[in-house]
Amino acid sequence: MKNTYKYIFLMTIIPWLSVPFIGSKTFKRFLPGSLFMCFYLIVEGMIAQKKKWWWFPIGIKPNIVGEFPLIFGPFLVGSIWILKYTYGKFALYFKTNLLIDAFFTYLMIPCLKKIGYVSLVRLSKFRLSILFLIKSVVMYLFQYFYEKFRNQRRMESILER
């Protein structure tokens, strides 16, 4: 149990060590889409808890979804990295997410289960993969429309001058 908390802590902190290498402009550019998905994942986690899709036997704190360390560690930082290298190339973005999601679903979930962090209950690995792909498309669309809106506002402010 004690080691599980160490693994969870490291899983949350280690991705953040790569943030200085992303670049501040890139970080600021893709942070809104990544944060939107973090909020989406928190809501999804609450639904998943009620429907028993997965189970986190270790509570981080009361009223905080067990996915919190995954969401604000590897998912948030990883999303920014993926968007940095694939945004504007949807096919590459989709393939990259497919590979990373498959890696997480089929290799990491068993490891996380082994350390006592998470177990799939009423959701198969295949359905989890589909859920991941849907989320990746939603994040891409959010980022696309966010940038479109932001660029439109910039053009309007330039024209007003």
Tab-separated table of C-alpha atoms in Angstrom:
chain	number	residue	atom	x	y	z
A	1	MET	CA	0.000	0.000	0.000
A	2	LYS	CA	2.785	2.404	0.913
A	3	ASN	CA	4.575	1.728	-2.386
A	4	THR	CA	1.337	2.305	-4.294
A	5	TYR	CA	1.210	5.889	-3.040
A	6	LYS	CA	4.850	6.353	-4.086
A	7	TYR	CA	4.053	5.076	-7.597
A	8	ILE	CA	0.995	7.311	-7.829
A	9	PHE	CA	3.021	10.322	-6.675
A	10	LEU	CA	5.784	9.601	-9.186
A	11	MET	CA	3.248	8.990	-11.961
A	12	THR	CA	1.827	12.449	-11.274
A	13	ILE	CA	5.098	14.369	-10.873
A	14	ILE	CA	7.466	12.830	-13.454
A	15	PRO	CA	5.558	14.094	-16.545
A	16	TRP	CA	5.796	17.644	-15.190
A	17	LEU	CA	9.599	17.420	-15.332
A	18	SER	CA	9.312	17.507	-19.137
A	19	VAL	CA	7.252	20.743	-19.220
A	20	PRO	CA	10.286	23.097	-19.506
A	21	PHE	CA	11.159	21.326	-22.777
A	22	ILE	CA	7.730	21.986	-24.305
A	23	GLY	CA	8.286	25.725	-24.630
A	24	SER	CA	6.143	28.399	-23.017
A	25	LYS	CA	4.343	29.430	-26.230
A	26	THR	CA	3.407	25.838	-27.004
A	27	PHE	CA	2.370	25.221	-23.409
A	28	LYS	CA	0.096	28.291	-23.404
A	29	ARG	CA	-1.298	27.421	-26.835
A	30	PHE	CA	-2.371	23.879	-25.986
A	31	LEU	CA	-3.159	24.272	-22.282
A	32	PRO	CA	-6.832	25.274	-22.857
A	33	GLY	CA	-7.623	22.108	-24.850
A	34	SER	CA	-5.789	19.943	-22.352
A	35	LEU	CA	-7.512	21.562	-19.363
A	36	PHE	CA	-10.886	21.221	-21.059
A	37	MET	CA	-10.217	17.491	-21.370
A	38	CYS	CA	-9.132	17.306	-17.728
A	39	PHE	CA	-12.512	18.729	-16.727
A	40	TYR	CA	-14.184	16.285	-19.144
A	41	LEU	CA	-12.260	13.412	-17.529
A	42	ILE	CA	-13.284	14.443	-14.030
A	43	VAL	CA	-16.947	14.385	-15.073
A	44	GLU	CA	-16.380	11.075	-16.850
A	45	GLY	CA	-14.743	9.708	-13.692
A	46	MET	CA	-17.801	10.588	-11.623
A	47	ILE	CA	-20.051	8.841	-14.159
A	48	ALA	CA	-17.691	5.856	-14.316
A	49	GLN	CA	-17.724	5.577	-10.544
A	50	LYS	CA	-21.537	5.420	-10.476
A	51	LYS	CA	-21.697	2.949	-13.373
A	52	LYS	CA	-18.770	0.944	-11.982
A	53	TRP	CA	-16.793	1.042	-15.236
A	54	TRP	CA	-13.571	0.965	-13.235
A	55	TRP	CA	-12.585	1.003	-9.612
A	56	PHE	CA	-9.893	2.858	-7.724
A	57	PRO	CA	-9.482	1.023	-4.411
A	58	ILE	CA	-7.185	3.734	-3.044
A	59	GLY	CA	-8.876	7.006	-2.253
A	60	ILE	CA	-6.701	10.036	-2.763
A	61	LYS	CA	-9.068	12.180	-0.687
A	62	PRO	CA	-12.813	12.052	-0.115
A	63	ASN	CA	-14.843	13.504	-3.011
A	64	ILE	CA	-11.868	13.429	-5.409
A	65	VAL	CA	-12.010	10.955	-8.253
A	66	GLY	CA	-9.314	8.290	-8.151
A	67	GLU	CA	-8.188	9.270	-11.640
A	68	PHE	CA	-6.967	12.647	-10.371
A	69	PRO	CA	-3.233	11.706	-10.450
A	70	LEU	CA	-3.590	10.265	-13.969
A	71	ILE	CA	-5.560	13.269	-15.196
A	72	PHE	CA	-3.270	15.996	-13.877
A	73	GLY	CA	-0.042	14.083	-14.428
A	74	PRO	CA	0.513	12.034	-17.563
A	75	PHE	CA	-2.739	12.940	-19.298
A	76	LEU	CA	-2.446	16.724	-19.031
A	77	VAL	CA	1.250	16.907	-19.875
A	78	GLY	CA	1.037	14.118	-22.464
A	79	SER	CA	-1.841	15.861	-24.226
A	80	ILE	CA	0.210	19.011	-24.622
A	81	TRP	CA	3.155	17.021	-26.015
A	82	ILE	CA	0.913	15.158	-28.462
A	83	LEU	CA	-0.750	18.368	-29.635
A	84	LYS	CA	2.650	20.034	-30.006
A	85	TYR	CA	3.860	17.467	-32.521
A	86	THR	CA	0.634	16.450	-34.254
A	87	TYR	CA	-1.794	19.378	-34.231
A	88	GLY	CA	-2.760	20.329	-37.775
A	89	LYS	CA	-2.096	16.760	-38.953
A	90	PHE	CA	-5.223	14.924	-37.841
A	91	ALA	CA	-4.243	11.521	-39.282
A	92	LEU	CA	-0.934	11.618	-37.379
A	93	TYR	CA	-2.720	12.870	-34.251
A	94	PHE	CA	-5.248	10.035	-34.466
A	95	LYS	CA	-2.593	7.334	-35.059
A	96	THR	CA	-0.444	8.691	-32.223
A	97	ASN	CA	-3.399	8.629	-29.836
A	98	LEU	CA	-4.350	5.144	-31.012
A	99	LEU	CA	-0.848	3.871	-30.163
A	100	ILE	CA	-0.587	5.659	-26.816
A	101	ASP	CA	-4.108	4.662	-25.783
A	102	ALA	CA	-3.443	1.026	-26.726
A	103	PHE	CA	-0.185	1.131	-24.743
A	104	PHE	CA	-2.022	2.507	-21.718
A	105	THR	CA	-4.992	0.147	-22.011
A	106	TYR	CA	-3.180	-3.105	-22.710
A	107	LEU	CA	0.142	-2.607	-20.915
A	108	MET	CA	-0.293	0.058	-18.235
A	109	ILE	CA	-3.738	-0.920	-16.890
A	110	PRO	CA	-2.447	-4.405	-15.915
A	111	CYS	CA	0.556	-2.769	-14.199
A	112	LEU	CA	-1.668	-0.291	-12.374
A	113	LYS	CA	-3.948	-3.147	-11.369
A	114	LYS	CA	-0.962	-5.083	-10.053
A	115	ILE	CA	0.075	-2.221	-7.747
A	116	GLY	CA	-3.529	-1.881	-6.547
A	117	TYR	CA	-4.338	1.454	-8.173
A	118	VAL	CA	-7.148	0.658	-10.632
A	119	SER	CA	-9.225	-2.225	-11.987
A	120	LEU	CA	-11.621	-2.337	-14.887
A	121	VAL	CA	-14.986	-3.607	-13.659
A	122	ARG	CA	-17.836	-3.217	-16.173
A	123	LEU	CA	-15.764	-1.854	-19.027
A	124	SER	CA	-13.717	-4.082	-21.309
A	125	LYS	CA	-10.299	-3.022	-22.525
A	126	PHE	CA	-11.700	-2.689	-26.039
A	127	ARG	CA	-14.465	-0.326	-24.853
A	128	LEU	CA	-11.921	1.647	-22.845
A	129	SER	CA	-9.885	2.027	-26.046
A	130	ILE	CA	-12.960	3.307	-27.887
A	131	LEU	CA	-13.633	5.735	-25.037
A	132	PHE	CA	-10.045	7.014	-25.285
A	133	LEU	CA	-10.347	7.538	-29.038
A	134	ILE	CA	-13.602	9.463	-28.630
A	135	LYS	CA	-11.911	11.698	-26.044
A	136	SER	CA	-8.959	12.317	-28.337
A	137	VAL	CA	-11.278	13.452	-31.135
A	138	VAL	CA	-13.196	15.690	-28.708
A	139	MET	CA	-9.949	17.281	-27.519
A	140	TYR	CA	-8.771	17.883	-31.078
A	141	LEU	CA	-12.103	19.477	-32.000
A	142	PHE	CA	-12.043	21.657	-28.888
A	143	GLN	CA	-8.510	22.840	-29.723
A	144	TYR	CA	-9.493	23.479	-33.354
A	145	PHE	CA	-12.518	25.602	-32.429
A	146	TYR	CA	-10.638	27.346	-29.609
A	147	GLU	CA	-7.900	28.406	-32.019
A	148	LYS	CA	-10.393	29.393	-34.689
A	149	PHE	CA	-12.248	31.584	-32.173
A	150	ARG	CA	-9.007	33.037	-30.775
A	151	ASN	CA	-7.682	33.873	-34.241
A	152	GLN	CA	-11.000	35.431	-35.230
A	153	ARG	CA	-10.923	37.640	-32.124
A	154	ARG	CA	-7.340	38.678	-32.929
A	155	MET	CA	-8.309	39.650	-36.470
A	156	GLU	CA	-11.282	41.650	-35.180
A	157	SER	CA	-9.104	43.545	-32.709
A	158	ILE	CA	-6.520	44.283	-35.421
A	159	LEU	CA	-9.231	45.587	-37.762
A	160	GLU	CA	-10.683	47.802	-35.018
A	161	ARG	CA	-7.375	49.656	-34.599
